[in-house]
Tab-separated table of N, CA and C in Angstrom:
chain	number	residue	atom	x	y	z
A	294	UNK	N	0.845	-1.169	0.000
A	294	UNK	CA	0.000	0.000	0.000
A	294	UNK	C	0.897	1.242	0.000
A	295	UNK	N	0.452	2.102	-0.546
A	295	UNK	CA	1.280	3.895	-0.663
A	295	UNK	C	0.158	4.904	0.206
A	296	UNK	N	1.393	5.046	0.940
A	296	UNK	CA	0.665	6.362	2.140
A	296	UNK	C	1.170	7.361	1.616
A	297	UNK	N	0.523	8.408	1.554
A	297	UNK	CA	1.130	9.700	1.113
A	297	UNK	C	1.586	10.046	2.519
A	298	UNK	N	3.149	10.942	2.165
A	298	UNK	CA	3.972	11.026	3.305
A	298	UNK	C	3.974	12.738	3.557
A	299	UNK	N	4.049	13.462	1.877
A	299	UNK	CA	4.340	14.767	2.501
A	299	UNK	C	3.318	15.808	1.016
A	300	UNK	N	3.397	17.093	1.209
A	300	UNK	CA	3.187	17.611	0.360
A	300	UNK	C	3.617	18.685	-0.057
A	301	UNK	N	4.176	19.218	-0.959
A	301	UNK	CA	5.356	20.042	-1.107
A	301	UNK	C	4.645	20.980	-2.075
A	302	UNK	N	4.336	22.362	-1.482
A	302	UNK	CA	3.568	23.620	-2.305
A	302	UNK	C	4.726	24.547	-2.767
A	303	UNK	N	4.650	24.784	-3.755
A	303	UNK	CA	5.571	25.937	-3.692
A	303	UNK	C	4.284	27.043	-4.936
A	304	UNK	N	4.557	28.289	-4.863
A	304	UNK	CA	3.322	29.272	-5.180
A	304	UNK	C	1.619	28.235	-5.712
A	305	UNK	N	1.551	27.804	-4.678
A	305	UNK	CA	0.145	27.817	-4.807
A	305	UNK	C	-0.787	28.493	-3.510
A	306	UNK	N	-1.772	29.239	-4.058
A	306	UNK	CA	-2.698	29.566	-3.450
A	306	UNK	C	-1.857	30.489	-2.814
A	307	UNK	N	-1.973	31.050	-0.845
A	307	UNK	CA	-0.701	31.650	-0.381
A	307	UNK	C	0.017	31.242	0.066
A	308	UNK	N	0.453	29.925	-0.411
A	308	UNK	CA	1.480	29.443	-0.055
A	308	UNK	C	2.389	30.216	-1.092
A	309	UNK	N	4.115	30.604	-0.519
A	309	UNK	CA	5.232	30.657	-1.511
A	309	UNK	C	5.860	29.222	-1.247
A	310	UNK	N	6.061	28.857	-0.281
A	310	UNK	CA	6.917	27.444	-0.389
A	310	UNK	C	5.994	27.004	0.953
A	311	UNK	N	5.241	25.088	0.539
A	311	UNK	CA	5.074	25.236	1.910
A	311	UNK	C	5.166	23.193	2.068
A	312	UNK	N	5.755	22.612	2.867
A	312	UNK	CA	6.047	21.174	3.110
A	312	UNK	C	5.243	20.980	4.345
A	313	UNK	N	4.030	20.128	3.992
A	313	UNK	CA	3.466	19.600	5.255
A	313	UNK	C	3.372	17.719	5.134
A	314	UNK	N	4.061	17.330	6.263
A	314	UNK	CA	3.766	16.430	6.429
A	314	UNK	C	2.826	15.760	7.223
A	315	UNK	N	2.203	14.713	6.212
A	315	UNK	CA	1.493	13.657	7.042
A	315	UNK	C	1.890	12.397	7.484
A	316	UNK	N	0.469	11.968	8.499
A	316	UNK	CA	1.070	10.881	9.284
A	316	UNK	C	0.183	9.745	9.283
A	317	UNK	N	-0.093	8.905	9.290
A	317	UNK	CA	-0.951	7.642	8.864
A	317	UNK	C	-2.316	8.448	9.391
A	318	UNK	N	-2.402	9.091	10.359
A	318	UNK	CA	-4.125	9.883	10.976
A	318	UNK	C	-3.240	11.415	10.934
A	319	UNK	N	-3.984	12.176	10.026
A	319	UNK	CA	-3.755	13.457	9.879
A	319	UNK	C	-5.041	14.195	10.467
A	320	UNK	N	-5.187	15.430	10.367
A	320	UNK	CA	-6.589	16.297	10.310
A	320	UNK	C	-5.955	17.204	10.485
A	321	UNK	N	-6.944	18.203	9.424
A	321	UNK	CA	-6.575	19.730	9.282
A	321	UNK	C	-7.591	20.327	9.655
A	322	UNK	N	-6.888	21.270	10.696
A	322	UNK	CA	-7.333	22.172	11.379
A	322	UNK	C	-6.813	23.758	11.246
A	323	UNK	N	-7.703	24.666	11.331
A	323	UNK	CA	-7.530	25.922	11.060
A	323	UNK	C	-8.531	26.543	10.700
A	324	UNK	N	-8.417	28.173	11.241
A	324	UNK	CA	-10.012	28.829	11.200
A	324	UNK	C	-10.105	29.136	9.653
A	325	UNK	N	-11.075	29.432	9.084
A	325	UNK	CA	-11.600	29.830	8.132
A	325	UNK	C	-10.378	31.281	6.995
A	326	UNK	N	-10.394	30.502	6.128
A	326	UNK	CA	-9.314	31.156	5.664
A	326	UNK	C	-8.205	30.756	5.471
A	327	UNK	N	-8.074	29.834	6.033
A	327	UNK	CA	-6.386	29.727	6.358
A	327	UNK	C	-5.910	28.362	5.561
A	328	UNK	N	-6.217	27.846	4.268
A	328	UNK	CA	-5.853	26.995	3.490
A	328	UNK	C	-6.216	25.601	3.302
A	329	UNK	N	-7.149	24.991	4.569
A	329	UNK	CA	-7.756	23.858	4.689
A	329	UNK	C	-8.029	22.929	3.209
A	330	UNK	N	-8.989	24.073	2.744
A	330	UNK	CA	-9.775	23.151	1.753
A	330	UNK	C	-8.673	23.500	0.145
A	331	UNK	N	-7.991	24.500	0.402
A	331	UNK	CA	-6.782	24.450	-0.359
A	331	UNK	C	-5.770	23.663	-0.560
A	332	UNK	N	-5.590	23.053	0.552
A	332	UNK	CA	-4.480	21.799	0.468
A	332	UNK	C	-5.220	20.661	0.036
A	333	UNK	N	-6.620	20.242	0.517
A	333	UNK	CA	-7.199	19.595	-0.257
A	333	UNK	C	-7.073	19.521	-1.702
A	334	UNK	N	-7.560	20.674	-2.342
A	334	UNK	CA	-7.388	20.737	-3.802
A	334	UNK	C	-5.986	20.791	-4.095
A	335	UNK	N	-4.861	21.264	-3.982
A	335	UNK	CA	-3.533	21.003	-4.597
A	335	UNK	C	-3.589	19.784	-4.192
A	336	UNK	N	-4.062	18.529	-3.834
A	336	UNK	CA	-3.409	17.079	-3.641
A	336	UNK	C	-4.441	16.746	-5.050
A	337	UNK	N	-5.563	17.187	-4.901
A	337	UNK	CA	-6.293	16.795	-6.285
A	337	UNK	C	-6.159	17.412	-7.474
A	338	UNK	N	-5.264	18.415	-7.371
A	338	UNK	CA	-4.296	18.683	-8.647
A	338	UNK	C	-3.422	18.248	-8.917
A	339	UNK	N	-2.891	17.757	-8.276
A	339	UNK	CA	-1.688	16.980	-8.536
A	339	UNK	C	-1.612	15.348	-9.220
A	340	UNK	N	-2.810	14.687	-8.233
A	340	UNK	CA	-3.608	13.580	-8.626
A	340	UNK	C	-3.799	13.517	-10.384
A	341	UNK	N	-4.736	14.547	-10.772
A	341	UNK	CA	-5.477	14.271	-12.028
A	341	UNK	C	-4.395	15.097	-12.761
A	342	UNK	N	-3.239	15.811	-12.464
A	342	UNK	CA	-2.300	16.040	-13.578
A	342	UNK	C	-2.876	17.646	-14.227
A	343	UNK	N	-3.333	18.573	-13.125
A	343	UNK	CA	-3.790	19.648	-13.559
A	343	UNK	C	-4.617	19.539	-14.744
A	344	UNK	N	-5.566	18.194	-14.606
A	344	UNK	CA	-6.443	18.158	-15.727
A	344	UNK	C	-7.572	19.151	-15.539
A	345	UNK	N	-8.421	20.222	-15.778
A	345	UNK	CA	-9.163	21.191	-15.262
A	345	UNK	C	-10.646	20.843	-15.839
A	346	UNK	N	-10.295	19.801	-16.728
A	346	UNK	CA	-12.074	18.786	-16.762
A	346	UNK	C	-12.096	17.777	-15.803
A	347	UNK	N	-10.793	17.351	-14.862
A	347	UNK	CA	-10.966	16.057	-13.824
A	347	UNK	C	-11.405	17.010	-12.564
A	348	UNK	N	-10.582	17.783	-12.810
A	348	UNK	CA	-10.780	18.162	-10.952
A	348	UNK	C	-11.794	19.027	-10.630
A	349	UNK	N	-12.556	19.133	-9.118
A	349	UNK	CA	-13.484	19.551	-8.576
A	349	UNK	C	-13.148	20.244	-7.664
A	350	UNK	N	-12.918	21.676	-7.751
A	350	UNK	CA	-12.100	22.500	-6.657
A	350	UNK	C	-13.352	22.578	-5.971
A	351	UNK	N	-13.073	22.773	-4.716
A	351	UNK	CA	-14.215	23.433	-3.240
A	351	UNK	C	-14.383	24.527	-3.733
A	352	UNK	N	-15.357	24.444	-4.456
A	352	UNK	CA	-16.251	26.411	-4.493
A	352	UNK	C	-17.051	26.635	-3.203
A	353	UNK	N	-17.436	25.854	-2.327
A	353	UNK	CA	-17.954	26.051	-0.945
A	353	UNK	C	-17.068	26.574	-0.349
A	354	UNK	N	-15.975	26.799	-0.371
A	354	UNK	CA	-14.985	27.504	0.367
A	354	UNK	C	-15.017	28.673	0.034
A	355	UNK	N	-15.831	29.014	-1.211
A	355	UNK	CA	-15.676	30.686	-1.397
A	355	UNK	C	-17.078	31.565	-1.081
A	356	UNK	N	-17.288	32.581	-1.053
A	356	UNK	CA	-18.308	32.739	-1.256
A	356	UNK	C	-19.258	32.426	-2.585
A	357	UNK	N	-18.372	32.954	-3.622
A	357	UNK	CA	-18.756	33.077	-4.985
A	357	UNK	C	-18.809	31.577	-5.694
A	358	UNK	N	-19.865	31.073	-6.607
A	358	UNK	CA	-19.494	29.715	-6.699
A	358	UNK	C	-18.744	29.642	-7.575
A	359	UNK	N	-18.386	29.060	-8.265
A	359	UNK	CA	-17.291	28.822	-9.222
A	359	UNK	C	-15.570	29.518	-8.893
A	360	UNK	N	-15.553	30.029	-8.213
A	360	UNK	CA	-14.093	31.509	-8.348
A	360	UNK	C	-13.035	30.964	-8.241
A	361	UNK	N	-12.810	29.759	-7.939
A	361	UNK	CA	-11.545	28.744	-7.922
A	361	UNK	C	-11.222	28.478	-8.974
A	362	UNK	N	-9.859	28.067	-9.495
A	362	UNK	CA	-10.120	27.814	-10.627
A	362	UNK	C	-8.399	27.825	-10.243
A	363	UNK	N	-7.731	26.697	-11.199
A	363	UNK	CA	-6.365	26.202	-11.011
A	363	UNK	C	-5.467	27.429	-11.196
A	364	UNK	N	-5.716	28.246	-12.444
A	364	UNK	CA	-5.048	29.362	-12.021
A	364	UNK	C	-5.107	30.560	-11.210
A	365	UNK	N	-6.080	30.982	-10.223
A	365	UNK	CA	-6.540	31.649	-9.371
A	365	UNK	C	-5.661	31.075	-8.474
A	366	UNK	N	-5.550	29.897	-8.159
A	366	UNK	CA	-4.518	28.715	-7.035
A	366	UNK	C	-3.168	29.144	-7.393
A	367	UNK	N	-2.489	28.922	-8.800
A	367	UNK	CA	-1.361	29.157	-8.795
A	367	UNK	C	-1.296	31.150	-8.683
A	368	UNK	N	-1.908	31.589	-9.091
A	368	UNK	CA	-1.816	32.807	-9.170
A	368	UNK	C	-2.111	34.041	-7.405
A	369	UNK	N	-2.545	33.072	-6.759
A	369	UNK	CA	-2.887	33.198	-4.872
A	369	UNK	C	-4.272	34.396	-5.286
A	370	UNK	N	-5.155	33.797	-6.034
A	370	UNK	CA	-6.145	35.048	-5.844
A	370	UNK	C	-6.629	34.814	-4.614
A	371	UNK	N	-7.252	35.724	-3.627
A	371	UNK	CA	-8.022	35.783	-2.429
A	371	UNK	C	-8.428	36.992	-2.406
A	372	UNK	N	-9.866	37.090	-1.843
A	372	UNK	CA	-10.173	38.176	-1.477
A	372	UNK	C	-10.462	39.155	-2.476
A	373	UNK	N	-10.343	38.844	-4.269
A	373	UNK	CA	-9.986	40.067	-4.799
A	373	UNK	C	-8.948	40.130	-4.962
A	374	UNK	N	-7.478	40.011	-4.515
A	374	UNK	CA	-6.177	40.156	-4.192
A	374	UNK	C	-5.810	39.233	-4.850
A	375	UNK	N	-4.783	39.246	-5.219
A	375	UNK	CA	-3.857	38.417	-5.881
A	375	UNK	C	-1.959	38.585	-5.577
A	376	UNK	N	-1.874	37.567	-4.815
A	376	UNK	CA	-0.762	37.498	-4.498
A	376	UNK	C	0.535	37.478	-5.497
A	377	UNK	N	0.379	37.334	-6.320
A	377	UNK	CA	1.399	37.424	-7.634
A	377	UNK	C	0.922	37.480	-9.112
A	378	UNK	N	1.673	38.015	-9.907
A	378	UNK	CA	1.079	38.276	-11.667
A	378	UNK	C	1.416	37.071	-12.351
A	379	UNK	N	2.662	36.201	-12.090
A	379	UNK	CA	3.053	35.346	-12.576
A	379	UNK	C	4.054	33.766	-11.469
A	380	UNK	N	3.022	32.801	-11.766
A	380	UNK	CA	3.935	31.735	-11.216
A	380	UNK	C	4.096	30.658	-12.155
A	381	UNK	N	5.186	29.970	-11.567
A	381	UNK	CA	5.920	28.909	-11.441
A	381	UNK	C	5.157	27.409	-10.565
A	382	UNK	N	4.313	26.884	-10.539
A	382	UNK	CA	3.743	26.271	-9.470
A	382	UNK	C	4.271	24.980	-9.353
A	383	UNK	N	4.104	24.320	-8.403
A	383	UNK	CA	5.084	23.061	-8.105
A	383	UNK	C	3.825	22.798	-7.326
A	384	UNK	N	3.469	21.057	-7.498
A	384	UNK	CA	2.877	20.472	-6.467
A	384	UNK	C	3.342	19.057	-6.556
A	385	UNK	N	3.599	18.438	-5.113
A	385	UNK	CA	4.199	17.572	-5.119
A	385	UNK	C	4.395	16.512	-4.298
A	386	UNK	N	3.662	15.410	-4.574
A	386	UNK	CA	3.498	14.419	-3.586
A	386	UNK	C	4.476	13.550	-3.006
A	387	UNK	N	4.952	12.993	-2.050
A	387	UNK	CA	5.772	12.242	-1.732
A	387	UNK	C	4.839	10.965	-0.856
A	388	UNK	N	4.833	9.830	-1.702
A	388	UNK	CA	4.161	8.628	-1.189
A	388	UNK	C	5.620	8.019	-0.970
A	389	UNK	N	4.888	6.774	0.006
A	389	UNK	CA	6.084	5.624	0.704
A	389	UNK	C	5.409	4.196	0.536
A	390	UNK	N	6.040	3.569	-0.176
A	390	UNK	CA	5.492	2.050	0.508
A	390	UNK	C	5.279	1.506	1.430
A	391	UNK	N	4.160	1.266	2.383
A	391	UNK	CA	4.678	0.361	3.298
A	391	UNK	C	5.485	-0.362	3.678
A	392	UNK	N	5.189	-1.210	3.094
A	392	UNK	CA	5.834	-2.562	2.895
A	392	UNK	C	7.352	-1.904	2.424
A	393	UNK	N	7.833	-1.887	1.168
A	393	UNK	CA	9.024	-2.044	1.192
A	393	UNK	C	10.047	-0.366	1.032
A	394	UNK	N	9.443	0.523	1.926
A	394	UNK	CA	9.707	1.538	2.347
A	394	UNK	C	10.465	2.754	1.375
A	395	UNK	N	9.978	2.301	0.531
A	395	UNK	CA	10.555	3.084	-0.873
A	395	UNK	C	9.206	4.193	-0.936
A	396	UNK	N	10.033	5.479	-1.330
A	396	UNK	CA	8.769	6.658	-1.735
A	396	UNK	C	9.178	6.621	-3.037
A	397	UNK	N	7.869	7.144	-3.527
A	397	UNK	CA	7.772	7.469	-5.228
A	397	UNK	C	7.025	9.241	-5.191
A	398	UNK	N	7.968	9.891	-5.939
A	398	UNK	CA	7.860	11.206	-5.392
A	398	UNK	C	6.815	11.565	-7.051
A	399	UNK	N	5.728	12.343	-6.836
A	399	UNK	CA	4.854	12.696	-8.138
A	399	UNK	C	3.936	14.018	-7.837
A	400	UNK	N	4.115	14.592	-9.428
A	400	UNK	CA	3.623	15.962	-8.941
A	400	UNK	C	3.505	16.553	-10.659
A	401	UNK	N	3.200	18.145	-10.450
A	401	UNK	CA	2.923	18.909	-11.781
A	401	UNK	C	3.592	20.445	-11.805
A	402	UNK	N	4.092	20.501	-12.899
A	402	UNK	CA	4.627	21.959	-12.696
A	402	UNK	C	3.006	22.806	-13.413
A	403	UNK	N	3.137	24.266	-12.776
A	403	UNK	CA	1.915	24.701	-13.828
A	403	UNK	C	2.509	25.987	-13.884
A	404	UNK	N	2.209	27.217	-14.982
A	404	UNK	CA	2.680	27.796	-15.182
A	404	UNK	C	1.469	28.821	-15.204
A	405	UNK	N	1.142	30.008	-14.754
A	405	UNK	CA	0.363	30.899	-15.173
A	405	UNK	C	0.394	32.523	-14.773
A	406	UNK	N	-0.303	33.285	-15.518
A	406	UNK	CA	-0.015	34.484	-16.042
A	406	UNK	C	-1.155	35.161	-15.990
A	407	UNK	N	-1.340	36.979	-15.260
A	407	UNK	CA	-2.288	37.723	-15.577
A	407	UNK	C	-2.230	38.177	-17.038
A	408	UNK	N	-1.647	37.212	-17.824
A	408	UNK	CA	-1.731	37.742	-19.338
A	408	UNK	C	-2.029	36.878	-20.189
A	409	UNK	N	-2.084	35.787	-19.548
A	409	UNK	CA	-2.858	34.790	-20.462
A	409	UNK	C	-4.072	34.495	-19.752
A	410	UNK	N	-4.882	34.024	-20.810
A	410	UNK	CA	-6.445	33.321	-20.346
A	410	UNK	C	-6.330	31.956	-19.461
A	411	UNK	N	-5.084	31.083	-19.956
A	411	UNK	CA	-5.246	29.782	-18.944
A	411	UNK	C	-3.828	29.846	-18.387
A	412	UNK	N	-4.102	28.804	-17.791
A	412	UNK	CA	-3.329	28.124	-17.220
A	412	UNK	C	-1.945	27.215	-18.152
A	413	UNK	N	-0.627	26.677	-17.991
A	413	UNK	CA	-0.155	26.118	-18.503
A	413	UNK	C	0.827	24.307	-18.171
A	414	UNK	N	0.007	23.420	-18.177
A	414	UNK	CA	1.161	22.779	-17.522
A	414	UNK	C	2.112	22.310	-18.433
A	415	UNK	N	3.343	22.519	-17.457
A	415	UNK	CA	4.827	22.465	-18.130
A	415	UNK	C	5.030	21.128	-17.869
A	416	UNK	N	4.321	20.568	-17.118
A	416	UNK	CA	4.849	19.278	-17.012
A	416	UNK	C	4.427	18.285	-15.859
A	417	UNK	N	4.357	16.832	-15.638
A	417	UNK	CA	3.754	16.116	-14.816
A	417	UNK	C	5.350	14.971	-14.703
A	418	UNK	N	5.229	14.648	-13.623
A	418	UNK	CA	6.374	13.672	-13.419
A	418	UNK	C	5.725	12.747	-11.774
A	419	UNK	N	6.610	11.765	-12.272
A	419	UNK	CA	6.265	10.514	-11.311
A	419	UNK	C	7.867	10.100	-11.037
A	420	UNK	N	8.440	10.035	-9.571
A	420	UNK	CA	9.786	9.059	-9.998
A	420	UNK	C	9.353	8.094	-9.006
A	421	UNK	N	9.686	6.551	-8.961
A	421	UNK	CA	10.035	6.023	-8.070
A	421	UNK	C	11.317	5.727	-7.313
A	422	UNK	N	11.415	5.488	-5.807
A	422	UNK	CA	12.819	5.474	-5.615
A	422	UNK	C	13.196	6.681	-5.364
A	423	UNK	N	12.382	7.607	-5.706
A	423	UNK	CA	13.331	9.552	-4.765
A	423	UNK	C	12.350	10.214	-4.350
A	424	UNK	N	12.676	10.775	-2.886
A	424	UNK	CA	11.926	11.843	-2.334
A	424	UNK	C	12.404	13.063	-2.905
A	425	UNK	N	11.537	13.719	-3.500
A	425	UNK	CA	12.158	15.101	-3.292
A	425	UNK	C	11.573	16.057	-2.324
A	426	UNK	N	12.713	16.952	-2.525
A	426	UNK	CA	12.627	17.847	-0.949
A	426	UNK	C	12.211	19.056	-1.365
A	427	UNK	N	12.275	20.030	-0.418
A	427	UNK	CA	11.319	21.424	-1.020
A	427	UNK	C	12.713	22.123	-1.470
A	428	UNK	N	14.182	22.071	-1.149
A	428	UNK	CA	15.003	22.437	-2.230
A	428	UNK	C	15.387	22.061	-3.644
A	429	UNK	N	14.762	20.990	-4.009
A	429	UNK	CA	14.359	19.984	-5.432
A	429	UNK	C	14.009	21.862	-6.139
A	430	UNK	N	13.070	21.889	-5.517
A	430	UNK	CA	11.976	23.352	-6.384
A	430	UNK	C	12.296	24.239	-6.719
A	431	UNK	N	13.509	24.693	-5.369
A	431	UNK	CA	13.645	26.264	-5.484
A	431	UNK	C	15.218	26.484	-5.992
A	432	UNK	N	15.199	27.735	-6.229
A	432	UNK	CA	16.935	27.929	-6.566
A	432	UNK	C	17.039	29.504	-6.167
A	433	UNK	N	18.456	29.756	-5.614
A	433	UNK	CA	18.180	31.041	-4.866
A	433	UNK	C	19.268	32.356	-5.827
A	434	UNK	N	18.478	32.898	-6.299
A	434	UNK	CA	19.541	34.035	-7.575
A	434	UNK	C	19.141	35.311	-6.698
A	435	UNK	N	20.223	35.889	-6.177
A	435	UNK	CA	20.372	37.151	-5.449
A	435	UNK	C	19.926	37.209	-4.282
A	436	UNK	N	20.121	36.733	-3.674
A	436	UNK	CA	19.386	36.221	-2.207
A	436	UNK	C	18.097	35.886	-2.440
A	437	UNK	N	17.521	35.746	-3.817
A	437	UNK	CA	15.988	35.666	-3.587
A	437	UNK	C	15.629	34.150	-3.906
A	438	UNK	N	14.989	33.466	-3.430
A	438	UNK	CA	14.404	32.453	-3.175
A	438	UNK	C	13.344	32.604	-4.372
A	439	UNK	N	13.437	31.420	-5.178
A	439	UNK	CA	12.254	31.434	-5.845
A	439	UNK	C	11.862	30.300	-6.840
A	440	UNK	N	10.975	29.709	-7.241
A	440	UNK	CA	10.938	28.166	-8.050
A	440	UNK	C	11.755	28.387	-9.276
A	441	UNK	N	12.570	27.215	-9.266
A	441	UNK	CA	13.176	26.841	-10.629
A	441	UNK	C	12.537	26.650	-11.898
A	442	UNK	N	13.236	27.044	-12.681
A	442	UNK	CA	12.362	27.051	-14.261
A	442	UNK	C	12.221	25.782	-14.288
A	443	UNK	N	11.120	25.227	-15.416
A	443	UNK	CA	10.769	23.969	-15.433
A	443	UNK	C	12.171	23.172	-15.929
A	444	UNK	N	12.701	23.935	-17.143
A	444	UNK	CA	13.552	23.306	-17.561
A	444	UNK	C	14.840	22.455	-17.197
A	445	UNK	N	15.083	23.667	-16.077
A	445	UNK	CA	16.059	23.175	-15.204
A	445	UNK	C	15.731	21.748	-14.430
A	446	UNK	N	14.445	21.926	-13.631
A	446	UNK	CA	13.778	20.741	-12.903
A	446	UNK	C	13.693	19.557	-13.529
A	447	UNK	N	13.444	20.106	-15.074
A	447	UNK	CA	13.212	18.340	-15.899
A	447	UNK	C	14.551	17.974	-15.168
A	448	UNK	N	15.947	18.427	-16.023
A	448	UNK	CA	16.790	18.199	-16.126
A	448	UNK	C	17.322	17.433	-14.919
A	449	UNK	N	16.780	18.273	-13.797
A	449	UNK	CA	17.149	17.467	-12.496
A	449	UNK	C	16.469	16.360	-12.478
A	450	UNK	N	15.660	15.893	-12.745
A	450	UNK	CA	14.390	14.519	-12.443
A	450	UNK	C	14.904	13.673	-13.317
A	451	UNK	N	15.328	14.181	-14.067
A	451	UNK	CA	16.128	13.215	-15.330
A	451	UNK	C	17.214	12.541	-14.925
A	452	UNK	N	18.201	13.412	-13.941
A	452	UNK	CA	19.664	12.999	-13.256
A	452	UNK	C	18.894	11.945	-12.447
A	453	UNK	N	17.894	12.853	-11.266
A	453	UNK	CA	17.673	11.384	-10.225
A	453	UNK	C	16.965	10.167	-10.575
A	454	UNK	N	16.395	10.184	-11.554
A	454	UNK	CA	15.527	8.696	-11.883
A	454	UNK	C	16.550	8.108	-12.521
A	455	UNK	N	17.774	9.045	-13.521
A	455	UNK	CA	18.878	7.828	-13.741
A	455	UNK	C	19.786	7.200	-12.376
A	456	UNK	N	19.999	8.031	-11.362
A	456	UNK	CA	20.196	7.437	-10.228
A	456	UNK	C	19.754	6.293	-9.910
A	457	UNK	N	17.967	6.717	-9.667
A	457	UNK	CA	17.536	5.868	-8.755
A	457	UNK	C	17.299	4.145	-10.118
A	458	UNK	N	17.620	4.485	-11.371
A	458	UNK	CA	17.554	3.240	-12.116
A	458	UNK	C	16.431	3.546	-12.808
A	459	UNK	N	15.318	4.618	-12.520
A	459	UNK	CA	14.807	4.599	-13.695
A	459	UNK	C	14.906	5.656	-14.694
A	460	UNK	N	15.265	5.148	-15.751
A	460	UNK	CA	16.016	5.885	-16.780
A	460	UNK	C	15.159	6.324	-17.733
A	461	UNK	N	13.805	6.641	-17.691
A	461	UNK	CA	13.181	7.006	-18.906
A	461	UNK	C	11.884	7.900	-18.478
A	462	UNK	N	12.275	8.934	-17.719
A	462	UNK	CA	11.568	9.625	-17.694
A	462	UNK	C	11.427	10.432	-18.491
């Protein structure tokens, strides 16, 4: 069986970078506002591969029905507000085997813009055999902290699955 172990946000919703781990009995708690039903949906974005005909964001979480919407998530709309013009989004699961204690790390880059109409994904990846960590994501140019271009990231996922033996990502 695969337990999901962790979840690794980087610009979604208001999250800029955020790693929460779970534990065989989790529960999320927090007052109103504060990302609940958001972390929900980035695990079900990640799931269906930023497919935006699979997934069913919590519009009960908003007032307005519909106002969710994958790029509103990567883009941190709230409130009216919008936490950034342009992201980089990273979501990213880290499952473990039970049994034979190996994680298989899987997730989606998405890309979006107050200048385009959608959303973009750059990319979906699965490795088995590597955790990645929330420095996998980021890369720091001028003291500033901020997600790595996709390109770069393939490139890295490419090194560790030849590591870990699988070679054809």
């Amino acid at each position: 069986m695969k337990q999901l172990e962790s979840v690794k946000l980087v610009q979604f919703f208001l999250f800029e970078k955020e790693d929460i781990r779970l534990r065989e009995i989790t529960g999320i708690f927090g007052p109103n506002a504060s990302g609940k039903s958001s972390l929900i949906d980035a695990i079900q974005v990640a799931m269906f591969g930023a497919n935006g005909n699979l997934v069913n964001l919590n519009a009960q979480a908003d007032e307005r029905a519909n106002s969710r919407t994958i790029k509103s998530y990567c883009l941190g709309v709230h409130d009216e507000k919008r936490a950034r013009d342009v992201a980089t989004t990273y979501i990213t699961l880290v499952w473990r085997d039970t049994e034979t204690k190996e994680p298989i790390s899987m997730g989606v880059c998405i890309y979006a813009s107050v200048d385009n109409d959608a959303y973009e994904v750059r990319g979906r990846y699965i490795l088995s055999g590597v955790e990645l960590a929330m420095h996998d994501h980021l890369e720091v140019v001028d003291n500033d902290e901020r997600p790595r271009a996709w390109e770069t990231f393939r490139l890295q996922l490419k090194a560790r699955a030849k590591e870990s033996g699988e070679d054809h990502l």
